[in-house]
mmCIF file of C-alpha atoms in Angstrom:
data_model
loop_
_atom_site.group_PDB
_atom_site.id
_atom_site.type_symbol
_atom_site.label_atom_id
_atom_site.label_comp_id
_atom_site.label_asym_id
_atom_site.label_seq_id
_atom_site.Cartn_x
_atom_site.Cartn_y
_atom_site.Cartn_z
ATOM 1 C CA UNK A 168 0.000 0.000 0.000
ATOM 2 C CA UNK A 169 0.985 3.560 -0.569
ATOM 3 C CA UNK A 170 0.064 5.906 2.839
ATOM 4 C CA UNK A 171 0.359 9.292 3.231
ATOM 5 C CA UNK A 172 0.797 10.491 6.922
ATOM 6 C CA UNK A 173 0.244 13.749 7.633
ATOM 7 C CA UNK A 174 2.475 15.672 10.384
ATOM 8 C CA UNK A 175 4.637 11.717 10.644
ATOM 9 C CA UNK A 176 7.973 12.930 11.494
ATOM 10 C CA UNK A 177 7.020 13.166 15.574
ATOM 11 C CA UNK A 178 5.195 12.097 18.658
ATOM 12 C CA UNK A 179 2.041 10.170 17.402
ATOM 13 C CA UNK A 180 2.307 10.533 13.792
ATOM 14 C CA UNK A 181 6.348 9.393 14.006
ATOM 15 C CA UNK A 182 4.850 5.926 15.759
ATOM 16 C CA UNK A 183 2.833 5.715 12.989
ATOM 17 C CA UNK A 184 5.175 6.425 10.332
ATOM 18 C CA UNK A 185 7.067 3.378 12.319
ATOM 19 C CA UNK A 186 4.556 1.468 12.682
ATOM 20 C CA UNK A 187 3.201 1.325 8.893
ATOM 21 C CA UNK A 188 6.936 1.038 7.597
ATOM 22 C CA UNK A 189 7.378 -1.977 9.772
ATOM 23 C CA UNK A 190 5.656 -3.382 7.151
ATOM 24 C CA UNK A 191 7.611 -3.983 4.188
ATOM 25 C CA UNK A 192 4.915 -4.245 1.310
ATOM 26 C CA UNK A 193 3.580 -0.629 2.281
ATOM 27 C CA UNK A 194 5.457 2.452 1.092
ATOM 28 C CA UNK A 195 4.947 5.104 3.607
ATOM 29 C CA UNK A 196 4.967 9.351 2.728
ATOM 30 C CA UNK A 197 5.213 11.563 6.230
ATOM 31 C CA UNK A 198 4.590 15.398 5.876
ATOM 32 C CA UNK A 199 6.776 17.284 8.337
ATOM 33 C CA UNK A 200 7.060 20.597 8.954
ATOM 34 C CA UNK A 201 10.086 22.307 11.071
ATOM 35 C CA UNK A 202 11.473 18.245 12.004
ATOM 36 C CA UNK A 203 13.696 17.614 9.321
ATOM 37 C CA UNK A 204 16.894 15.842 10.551
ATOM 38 C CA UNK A 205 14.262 14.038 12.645
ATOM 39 C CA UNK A 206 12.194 13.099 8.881
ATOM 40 C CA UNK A 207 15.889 12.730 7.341
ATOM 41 C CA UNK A 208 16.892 9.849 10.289
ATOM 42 C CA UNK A 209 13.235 8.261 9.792
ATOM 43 C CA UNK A 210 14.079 8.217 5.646
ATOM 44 C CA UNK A 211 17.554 6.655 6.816
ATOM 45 C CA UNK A 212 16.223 4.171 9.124
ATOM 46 C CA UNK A 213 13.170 3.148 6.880
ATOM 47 C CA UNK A 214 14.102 2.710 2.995
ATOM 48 C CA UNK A 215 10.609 2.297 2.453
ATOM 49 C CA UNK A 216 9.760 6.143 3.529
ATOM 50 C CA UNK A 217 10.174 9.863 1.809
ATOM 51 C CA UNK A 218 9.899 12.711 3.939
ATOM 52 C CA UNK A 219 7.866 15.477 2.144
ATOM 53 C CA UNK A 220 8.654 19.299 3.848
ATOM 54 C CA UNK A 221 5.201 20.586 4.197
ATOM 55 C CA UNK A 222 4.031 23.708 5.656
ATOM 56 C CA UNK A 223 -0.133 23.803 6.429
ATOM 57 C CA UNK A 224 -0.535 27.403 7.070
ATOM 58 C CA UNK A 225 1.097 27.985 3.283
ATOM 59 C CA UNK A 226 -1.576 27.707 0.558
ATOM 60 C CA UNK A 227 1.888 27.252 -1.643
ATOM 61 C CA UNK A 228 3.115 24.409 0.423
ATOM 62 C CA UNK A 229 -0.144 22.817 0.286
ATOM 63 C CA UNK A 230 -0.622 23.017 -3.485
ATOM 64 C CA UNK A 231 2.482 21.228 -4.045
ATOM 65 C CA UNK A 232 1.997 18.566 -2.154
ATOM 66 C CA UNK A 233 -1.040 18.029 -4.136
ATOM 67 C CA UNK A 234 0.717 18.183 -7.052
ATOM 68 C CA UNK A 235 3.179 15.167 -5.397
ATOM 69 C CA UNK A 236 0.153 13.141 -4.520
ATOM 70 C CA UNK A 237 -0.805 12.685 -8.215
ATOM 71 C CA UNK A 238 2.334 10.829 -8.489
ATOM 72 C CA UNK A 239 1.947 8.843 -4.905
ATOM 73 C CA UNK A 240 -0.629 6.327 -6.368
ATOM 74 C CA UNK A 241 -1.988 6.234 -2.785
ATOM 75 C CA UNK A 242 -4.524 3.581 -1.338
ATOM 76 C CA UNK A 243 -4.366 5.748 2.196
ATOM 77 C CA UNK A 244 -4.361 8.891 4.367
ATOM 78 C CA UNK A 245 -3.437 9.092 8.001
ATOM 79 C CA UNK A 246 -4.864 12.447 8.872
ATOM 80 C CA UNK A 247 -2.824 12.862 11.854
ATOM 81 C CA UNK A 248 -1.034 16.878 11.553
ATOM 82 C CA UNK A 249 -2.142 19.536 13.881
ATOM 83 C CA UNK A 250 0.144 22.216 14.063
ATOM 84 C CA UNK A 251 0.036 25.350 16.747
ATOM 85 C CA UNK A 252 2.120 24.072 19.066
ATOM 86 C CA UNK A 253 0.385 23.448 22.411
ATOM 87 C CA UNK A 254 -3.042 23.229 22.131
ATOM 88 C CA UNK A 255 -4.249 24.685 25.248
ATOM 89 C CA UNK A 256 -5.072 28.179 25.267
ATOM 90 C CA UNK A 257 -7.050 29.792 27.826
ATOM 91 C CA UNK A 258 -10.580 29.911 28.459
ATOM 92 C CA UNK A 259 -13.117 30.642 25.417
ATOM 93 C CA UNK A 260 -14.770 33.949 26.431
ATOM 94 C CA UNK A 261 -10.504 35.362 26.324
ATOM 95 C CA UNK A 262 -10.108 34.105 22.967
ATOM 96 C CA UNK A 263 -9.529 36.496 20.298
ATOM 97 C CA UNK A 264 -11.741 35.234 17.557
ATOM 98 C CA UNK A 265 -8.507 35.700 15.064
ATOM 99 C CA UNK A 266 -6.961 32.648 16.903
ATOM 100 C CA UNK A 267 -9.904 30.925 16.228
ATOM 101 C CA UNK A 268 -9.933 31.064 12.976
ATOM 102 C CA UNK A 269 -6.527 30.647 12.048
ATOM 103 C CA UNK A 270 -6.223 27.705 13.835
ATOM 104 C CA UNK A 271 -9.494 26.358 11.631
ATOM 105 C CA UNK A 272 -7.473 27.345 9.034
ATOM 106 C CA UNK A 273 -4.393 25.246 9.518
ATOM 107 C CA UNK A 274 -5.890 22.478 11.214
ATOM 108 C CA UNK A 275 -9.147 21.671 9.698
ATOM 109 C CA UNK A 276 -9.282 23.090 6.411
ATOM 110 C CA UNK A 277 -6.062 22.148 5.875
ATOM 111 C CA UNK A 278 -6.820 18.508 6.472
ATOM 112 C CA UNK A 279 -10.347 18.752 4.370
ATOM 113 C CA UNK A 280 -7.851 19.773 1.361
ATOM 114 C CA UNK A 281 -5.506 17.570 1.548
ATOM 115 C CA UNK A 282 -8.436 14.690 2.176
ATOM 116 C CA UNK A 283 -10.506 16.076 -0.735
ATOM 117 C CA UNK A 284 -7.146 15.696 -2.420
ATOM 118 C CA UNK A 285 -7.096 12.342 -1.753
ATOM 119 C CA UNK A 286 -10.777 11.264 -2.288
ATOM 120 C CA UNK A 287 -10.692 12.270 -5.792
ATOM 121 C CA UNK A 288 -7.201 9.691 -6.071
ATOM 122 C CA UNK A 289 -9.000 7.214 -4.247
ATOM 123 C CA UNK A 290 -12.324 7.397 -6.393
ATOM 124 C CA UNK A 291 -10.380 6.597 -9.618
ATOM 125 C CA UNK A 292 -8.962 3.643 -8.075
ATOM 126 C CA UNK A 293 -12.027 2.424 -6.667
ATOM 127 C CA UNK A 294 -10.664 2.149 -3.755
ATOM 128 C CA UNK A 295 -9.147 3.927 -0.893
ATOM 129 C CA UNK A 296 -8.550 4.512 2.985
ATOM 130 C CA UNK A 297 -9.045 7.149 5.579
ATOM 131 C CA UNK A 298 -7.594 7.416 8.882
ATOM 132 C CA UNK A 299 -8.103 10.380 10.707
ATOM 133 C CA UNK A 300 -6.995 11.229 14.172
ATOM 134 C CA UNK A 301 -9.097 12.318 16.501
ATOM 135 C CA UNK A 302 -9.258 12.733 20.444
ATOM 136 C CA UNK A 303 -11.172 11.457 23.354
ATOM 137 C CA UNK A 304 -11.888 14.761 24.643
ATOM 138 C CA UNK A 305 -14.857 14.282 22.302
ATOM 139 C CA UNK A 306 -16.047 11.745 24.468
ATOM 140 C CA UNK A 307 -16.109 13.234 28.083
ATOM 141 C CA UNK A 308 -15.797 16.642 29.417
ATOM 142 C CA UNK A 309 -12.110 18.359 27.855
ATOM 143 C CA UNK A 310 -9.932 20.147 30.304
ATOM 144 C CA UNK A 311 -9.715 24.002 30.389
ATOM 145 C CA UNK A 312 -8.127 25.769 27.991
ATOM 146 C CA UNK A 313 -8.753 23.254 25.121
ATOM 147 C CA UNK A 314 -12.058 24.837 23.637
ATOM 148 C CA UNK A 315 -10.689 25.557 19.886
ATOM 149 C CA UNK A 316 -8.264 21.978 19.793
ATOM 150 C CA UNK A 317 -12.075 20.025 20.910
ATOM 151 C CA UNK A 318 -13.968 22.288 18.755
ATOM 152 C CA UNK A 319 -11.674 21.572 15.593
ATOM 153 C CA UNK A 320 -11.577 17.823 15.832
ATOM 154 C CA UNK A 321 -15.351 17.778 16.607
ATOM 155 C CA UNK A 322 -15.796 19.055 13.021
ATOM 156 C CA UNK A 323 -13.467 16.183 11.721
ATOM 157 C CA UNK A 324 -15.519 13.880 13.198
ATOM 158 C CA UNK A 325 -18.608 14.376 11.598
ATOM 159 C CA UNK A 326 -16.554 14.934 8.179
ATOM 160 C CA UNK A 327 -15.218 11.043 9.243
ATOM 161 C CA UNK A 328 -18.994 9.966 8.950
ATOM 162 C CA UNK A 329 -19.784 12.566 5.474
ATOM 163 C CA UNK A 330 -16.395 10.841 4.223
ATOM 164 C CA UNK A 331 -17.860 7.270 4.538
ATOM 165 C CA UNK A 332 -21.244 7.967 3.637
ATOM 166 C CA UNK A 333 -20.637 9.587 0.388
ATOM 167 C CA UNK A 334 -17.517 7.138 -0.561
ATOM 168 C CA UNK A 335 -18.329 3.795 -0.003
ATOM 169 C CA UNK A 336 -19.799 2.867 -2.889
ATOM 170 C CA UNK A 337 -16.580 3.633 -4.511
ATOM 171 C CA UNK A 338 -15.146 1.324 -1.988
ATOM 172 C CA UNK A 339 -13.631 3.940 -0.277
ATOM 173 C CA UNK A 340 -13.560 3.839 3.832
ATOM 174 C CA UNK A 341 -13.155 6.629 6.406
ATOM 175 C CA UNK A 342 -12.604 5.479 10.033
ATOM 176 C CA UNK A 343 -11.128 7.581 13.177
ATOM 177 C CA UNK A 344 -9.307 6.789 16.146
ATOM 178 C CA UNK A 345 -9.823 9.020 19.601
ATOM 179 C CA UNK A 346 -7.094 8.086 21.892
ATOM 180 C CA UNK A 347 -6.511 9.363 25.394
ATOM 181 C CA UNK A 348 -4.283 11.814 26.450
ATOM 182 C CA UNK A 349 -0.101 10.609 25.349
ATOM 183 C CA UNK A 350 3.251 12.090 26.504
ATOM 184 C CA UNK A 351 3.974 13.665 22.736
ATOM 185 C CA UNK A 352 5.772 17.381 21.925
ATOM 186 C CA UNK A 353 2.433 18.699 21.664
ATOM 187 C CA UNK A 354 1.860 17.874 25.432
ATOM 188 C CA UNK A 355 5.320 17.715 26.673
ATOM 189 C CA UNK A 356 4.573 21.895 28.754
ATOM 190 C CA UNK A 357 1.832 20.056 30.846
ATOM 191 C CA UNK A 358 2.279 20.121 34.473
ATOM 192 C CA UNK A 359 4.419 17.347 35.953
ATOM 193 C CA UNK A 360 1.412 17.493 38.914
ATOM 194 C CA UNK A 361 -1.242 16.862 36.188
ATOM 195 C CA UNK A 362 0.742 14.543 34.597
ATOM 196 C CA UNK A 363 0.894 12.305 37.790
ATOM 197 C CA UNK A 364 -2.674 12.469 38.791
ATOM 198 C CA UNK A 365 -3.672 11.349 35.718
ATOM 199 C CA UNK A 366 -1.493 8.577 36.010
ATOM 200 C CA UNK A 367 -2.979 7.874 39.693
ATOM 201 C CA UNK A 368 -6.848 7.636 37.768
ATOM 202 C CA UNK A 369 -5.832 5.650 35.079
ATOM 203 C CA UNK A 370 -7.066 2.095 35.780
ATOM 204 C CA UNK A 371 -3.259 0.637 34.090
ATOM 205 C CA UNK A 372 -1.331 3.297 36.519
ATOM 206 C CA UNK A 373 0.201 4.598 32.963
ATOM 207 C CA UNK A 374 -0.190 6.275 30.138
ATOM 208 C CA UNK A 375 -1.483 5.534 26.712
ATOM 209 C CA UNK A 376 1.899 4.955 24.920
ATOM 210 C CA UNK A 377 1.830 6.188 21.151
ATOM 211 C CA UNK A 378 3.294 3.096 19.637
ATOM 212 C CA UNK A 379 -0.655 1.337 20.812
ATOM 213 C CA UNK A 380 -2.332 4.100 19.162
ATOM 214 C CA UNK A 381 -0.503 4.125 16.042
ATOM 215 C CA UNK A 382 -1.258 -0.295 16.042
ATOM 216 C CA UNK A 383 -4.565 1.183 16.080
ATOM 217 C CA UNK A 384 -4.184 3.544 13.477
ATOM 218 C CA UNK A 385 -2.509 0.426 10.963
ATOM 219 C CA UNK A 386 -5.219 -1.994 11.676
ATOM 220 C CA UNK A 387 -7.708 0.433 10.256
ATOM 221 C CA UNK A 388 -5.945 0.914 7.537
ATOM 222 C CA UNK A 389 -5.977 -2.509 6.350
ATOM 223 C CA UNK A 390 -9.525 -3.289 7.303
ATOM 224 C CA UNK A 391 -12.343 -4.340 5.176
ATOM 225 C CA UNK A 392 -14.916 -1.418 3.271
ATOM 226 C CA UNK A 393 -17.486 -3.067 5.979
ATOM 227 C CA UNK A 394 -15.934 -1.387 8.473
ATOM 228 C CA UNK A 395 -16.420 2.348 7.780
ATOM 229 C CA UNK A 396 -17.713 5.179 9.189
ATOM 230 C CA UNK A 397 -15.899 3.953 12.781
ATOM 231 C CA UNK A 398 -14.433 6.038 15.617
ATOM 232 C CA UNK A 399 -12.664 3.972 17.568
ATOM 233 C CA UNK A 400 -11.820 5.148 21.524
ATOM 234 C CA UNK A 401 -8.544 4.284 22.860
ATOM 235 C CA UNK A 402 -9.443 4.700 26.575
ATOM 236 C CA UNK A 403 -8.665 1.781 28.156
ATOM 237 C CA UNK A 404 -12.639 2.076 28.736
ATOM 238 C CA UNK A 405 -12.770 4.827 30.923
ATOM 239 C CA UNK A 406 -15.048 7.731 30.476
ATOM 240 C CA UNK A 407 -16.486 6.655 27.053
ATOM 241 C CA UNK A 408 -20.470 7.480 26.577
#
């Protein structure tokens, strides 16, 4: 299979990168942004990789790496980027509504692109799969501060389900994976207090290492059409509704 993972040179998306290239029939593209002697020692590592430098808050970037997926030949996308930095803020009523929608900018409407992008590959193949990354702060009550990063993945969810609806006749799936929270870049400012108590509630005493999510993320990439329209919660069954 040929994969394009988006934001796959770090944290989550690196394990997934990893984790696809582990096996050898797959080729495996990873968009990266500011990483790149981290993308250049994954390409050195993994022959079957190619690091693409991809910036989603440049229309320019993005339009070439369209113009590189007409030559991927792709059977899947691993919507996995979100850039920003750290996603908590502060509380909503303080946020300038500018933030807001630049960070809809880069972060969902860069991943509808790049997934419409895909789509139309997928559609004259007949075939095609969807991964997108999602969170399960969707699924209980998020912690302060994280009112735009909820927001934003709440609208990729329901685009997961509009994805599989409208594409699986072409035999095209679109499945998502909501994980719990993981020691990654994006989450490596949180407090070393919050980091333990959530440790302490967690019925396994640890936390949800990457490498299980991004199993996760490779099973549904190899799964039958029948299985579409899915969001799958990596919770360890705690606080799901």
């Amino acid at each position: 299979m040929n994969i394009l993972v988006t934001g796959g040179s770090s944290g989550l998306g690196e394990a997934i990168t990893r984790k696809l290239a582990s096996d050898s029939s797959n080729m495996v593209y990873f968009t990266y942004c500011h990483s790149k002697s981290k993308a250049a020692q994954i390409e050195q590592e993994l022959s079957n990789t190619k690091a693409l430098q991809v910036d989603l808050c440049s229309t320019e970037s993005l339009q070439e790496l369209f113009v590189q997926m007409d030559n991927m030949d792709l059977d899947g996308l691993v919507n996995n980027a979100y850039s920003g930095g750290d996603p908590v803020k502060t509380h909503f009523y303080k946020i300038n509504p500018d933030e807001i929608l630049a960070d809809f900018q880069h972060n969902v409407l860069s991943t509808v692109q790049i997934t419409q992008k895909a789509i139309g590959i997928f559609r004259k193949k007949k075939k095609g799969n969807i991964v997108t990354v999602l969170t399960s702060y969707l699924l209980n009550t998020p912690p302060l501060g994280l009112s735009i990063y909820v927001a934003n993945k709440a609208y990729l969810k329901a685009l997961v389900t509009v994805w599989a609806s409208e594409n699986n006749k072409f035999n095209i799936s679109s499945n998502a994976v909501s994980p719990s929270f993981m020691m990654t870049n994006m989450t490596q400012s949180t407090d070393e207090r919050i980091i333990e108590q959530l440790v302490q509630n967690h019925p396994l005493k640890k936390l949800l290492p990457a490498e299980e999510v991004a199993e996760a993320v490779a099973f549904l990439t190899k799964v039958s059409p029948q299985f579409n329209g899915i969001d799958l919660p990596i919770t360890a069954g705690v606080l799901v509704k």
